[in-house]
mmCIF file of C-alpha atoms in Angstrom:
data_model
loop_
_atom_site.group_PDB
_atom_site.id
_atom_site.type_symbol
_atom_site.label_atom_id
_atom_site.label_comp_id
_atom_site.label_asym_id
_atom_site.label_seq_id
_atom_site.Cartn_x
_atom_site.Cartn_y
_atom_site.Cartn_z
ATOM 1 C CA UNK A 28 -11.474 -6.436 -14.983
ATOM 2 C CA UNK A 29 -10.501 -9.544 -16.982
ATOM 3 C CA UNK A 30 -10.236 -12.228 -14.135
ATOM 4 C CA UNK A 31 -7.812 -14.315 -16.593
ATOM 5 C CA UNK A 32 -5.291 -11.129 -16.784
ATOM 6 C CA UNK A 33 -3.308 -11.088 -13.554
ATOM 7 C CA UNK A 34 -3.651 -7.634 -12.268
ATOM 8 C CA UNK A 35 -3.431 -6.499 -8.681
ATOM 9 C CA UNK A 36 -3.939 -3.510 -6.613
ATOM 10 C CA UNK A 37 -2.343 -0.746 -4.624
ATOM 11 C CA UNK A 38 -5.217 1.078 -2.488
ATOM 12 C CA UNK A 39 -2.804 4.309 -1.250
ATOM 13 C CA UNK A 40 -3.509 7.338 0.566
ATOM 14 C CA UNK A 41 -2.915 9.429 3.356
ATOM 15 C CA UNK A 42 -3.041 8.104 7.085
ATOM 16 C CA UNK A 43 -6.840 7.909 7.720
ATOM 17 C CA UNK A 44 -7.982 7.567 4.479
ATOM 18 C CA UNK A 45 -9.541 4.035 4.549
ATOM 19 C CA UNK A 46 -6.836 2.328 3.070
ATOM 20 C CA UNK A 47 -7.130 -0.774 5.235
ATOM 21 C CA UNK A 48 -11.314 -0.904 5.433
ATOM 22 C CA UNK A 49 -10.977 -0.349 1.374
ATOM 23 C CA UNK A 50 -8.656 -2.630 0.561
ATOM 24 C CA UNK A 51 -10.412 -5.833 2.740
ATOM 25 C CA UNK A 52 -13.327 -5.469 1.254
ATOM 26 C CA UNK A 53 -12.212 -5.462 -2.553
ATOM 27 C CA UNK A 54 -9.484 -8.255 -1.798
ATOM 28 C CA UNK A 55 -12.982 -10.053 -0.388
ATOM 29 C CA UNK A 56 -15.060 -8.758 -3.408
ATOM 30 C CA UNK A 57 -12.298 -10.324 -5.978
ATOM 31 C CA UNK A 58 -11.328 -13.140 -4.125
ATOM 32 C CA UNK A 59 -7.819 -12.090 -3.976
ATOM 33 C CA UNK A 60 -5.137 -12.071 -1.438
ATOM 34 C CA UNK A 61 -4.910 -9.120 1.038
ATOM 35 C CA UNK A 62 -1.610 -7.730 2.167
ATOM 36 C CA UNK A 63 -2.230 -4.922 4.876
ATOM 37 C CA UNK A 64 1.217 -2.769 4.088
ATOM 38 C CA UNK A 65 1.395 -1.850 7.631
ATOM 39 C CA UNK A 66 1.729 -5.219 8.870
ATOM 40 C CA UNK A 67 5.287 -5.229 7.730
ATOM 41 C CA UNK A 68 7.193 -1.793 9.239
ATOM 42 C CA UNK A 69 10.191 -2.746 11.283
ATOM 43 C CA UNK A 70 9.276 -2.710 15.499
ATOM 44 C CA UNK A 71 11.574 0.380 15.000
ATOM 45 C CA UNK A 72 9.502 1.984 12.475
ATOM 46 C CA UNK A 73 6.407 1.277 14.620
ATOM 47 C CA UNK A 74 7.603 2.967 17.436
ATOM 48 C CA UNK A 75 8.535 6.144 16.012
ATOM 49 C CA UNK A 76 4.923 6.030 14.432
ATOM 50 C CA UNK A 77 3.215 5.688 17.818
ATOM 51 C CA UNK A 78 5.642 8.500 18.828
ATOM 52 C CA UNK A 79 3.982 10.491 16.407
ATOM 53 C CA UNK A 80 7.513 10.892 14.367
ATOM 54 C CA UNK A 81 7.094 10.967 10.245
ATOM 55 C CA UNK A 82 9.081 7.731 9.126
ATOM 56 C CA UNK A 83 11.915 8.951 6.557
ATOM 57 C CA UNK A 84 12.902 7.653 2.887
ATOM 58 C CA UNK A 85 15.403 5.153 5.031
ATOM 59 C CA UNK A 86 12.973 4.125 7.713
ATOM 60 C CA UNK A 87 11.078 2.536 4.503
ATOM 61 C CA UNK A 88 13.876 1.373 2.421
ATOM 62 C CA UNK A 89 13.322 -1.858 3.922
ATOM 63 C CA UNK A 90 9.676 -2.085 4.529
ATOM 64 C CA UNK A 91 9.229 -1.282 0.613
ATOM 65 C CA UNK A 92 11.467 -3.908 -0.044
ATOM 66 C CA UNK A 93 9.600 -6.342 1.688
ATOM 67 C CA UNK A 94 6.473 -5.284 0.251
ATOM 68 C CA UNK A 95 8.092 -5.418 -3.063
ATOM 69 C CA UNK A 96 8.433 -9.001 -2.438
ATOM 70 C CA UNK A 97 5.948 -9.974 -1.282
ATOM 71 C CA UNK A 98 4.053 -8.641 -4.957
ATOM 72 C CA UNK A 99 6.423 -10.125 -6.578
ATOM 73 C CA UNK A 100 5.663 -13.352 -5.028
ATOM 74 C CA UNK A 101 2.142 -13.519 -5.990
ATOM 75 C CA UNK A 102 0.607 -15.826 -8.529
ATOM 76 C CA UNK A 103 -2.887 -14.265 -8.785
ATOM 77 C CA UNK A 104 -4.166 -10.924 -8.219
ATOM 78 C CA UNK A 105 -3.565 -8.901 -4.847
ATOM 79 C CA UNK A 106 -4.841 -5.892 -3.038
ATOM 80 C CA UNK A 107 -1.912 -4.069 -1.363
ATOM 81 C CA UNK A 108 -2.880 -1.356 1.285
ATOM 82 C CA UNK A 109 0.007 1.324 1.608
ATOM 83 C CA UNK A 110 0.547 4.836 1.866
ATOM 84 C CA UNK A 111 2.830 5.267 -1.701
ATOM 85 C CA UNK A 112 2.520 8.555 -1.483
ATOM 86 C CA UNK A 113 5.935 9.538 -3.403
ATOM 87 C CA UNK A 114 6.561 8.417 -7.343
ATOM 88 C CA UNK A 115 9.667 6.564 -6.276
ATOM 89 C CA UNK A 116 7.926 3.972 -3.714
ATOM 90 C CA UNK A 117 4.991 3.731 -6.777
ATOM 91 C CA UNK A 118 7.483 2.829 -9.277
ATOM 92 C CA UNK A 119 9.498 -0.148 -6.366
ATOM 93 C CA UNK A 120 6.590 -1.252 -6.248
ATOM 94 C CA UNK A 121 5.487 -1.889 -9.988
ATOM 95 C CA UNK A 122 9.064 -2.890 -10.652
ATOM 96 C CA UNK A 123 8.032 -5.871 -8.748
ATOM 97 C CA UNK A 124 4.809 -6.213 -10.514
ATOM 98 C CA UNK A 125 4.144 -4.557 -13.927
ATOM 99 C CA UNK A 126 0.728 -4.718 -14.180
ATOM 100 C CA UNK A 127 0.225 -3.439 -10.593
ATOM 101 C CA UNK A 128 -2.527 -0.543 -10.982
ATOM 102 C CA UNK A 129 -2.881 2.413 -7.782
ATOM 103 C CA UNK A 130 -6.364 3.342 -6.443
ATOM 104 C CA UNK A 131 -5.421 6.993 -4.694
ATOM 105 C CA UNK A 132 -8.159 7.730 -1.597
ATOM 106 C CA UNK A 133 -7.667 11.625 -1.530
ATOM 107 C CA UNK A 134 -9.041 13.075 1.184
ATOM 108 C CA UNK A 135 -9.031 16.308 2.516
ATOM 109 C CA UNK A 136 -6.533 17.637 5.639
ATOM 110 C CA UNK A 137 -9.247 18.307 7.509
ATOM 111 C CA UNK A 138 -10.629 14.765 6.957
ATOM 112 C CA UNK A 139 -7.743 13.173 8.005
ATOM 113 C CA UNK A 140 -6.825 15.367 11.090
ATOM 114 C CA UNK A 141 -10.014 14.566 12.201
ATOM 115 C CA UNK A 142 -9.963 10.553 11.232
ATOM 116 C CA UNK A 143 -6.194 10.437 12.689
#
């Protein structure tokens, strides 16, 4: 990558994927700024995770939003961890940052039943 072109980072997969241990070590590797997605779900929203209970299109209205911003924010590059798993959260999330690029983790569901 061309260190002089701002470009940041969305590592995005499935729970269990290595999203978070990914993520730290290339926002280490480039020097960049490291926003762990998870970090910023409502308490709500982390409850009905730990409950076990799939968080719906509303339950991440918000959180997007907020991650949204927080790219937006940036001067320099980023890595983002977050799942992103539908086109529509992708595209909030290069609204906010054009030249955002997605690193997909894909896994198998046997991997990640077994990670999880």
């Amino acid at each position: 990558m061309n260190p002089d072109k701002h470009v940041s980072l969305v590592v995005m997969g499935v729970a269990g994927c290595g999203k978070s241990s990914l993520g730290a070590a290339l926002a280490e590797r480039m020097g960049w700024a490291l926003i762990e997605g998870d970090d910023h779900h409502s308490p709500a929203s982390r409850e009905k995770m730990a409950q076990g209970t799939p968080l719906t299109d509303t339950d991440r209205a918000g959180w997007l939003a907020t991650l949204a911003g927080l790219l937006a924010q940036r001067q320099g590059g980023v890595v983002l961890t977050c799942s992103s798993l539908r086109r529509a959260y992708r595209e909030q999330l290069r609204a906010a940052d054009p030249a955002l690029r997605f690193v997909f983790l894909d896994i198998t569901p046997g991997q990640a039943l077994a990670r999880v």
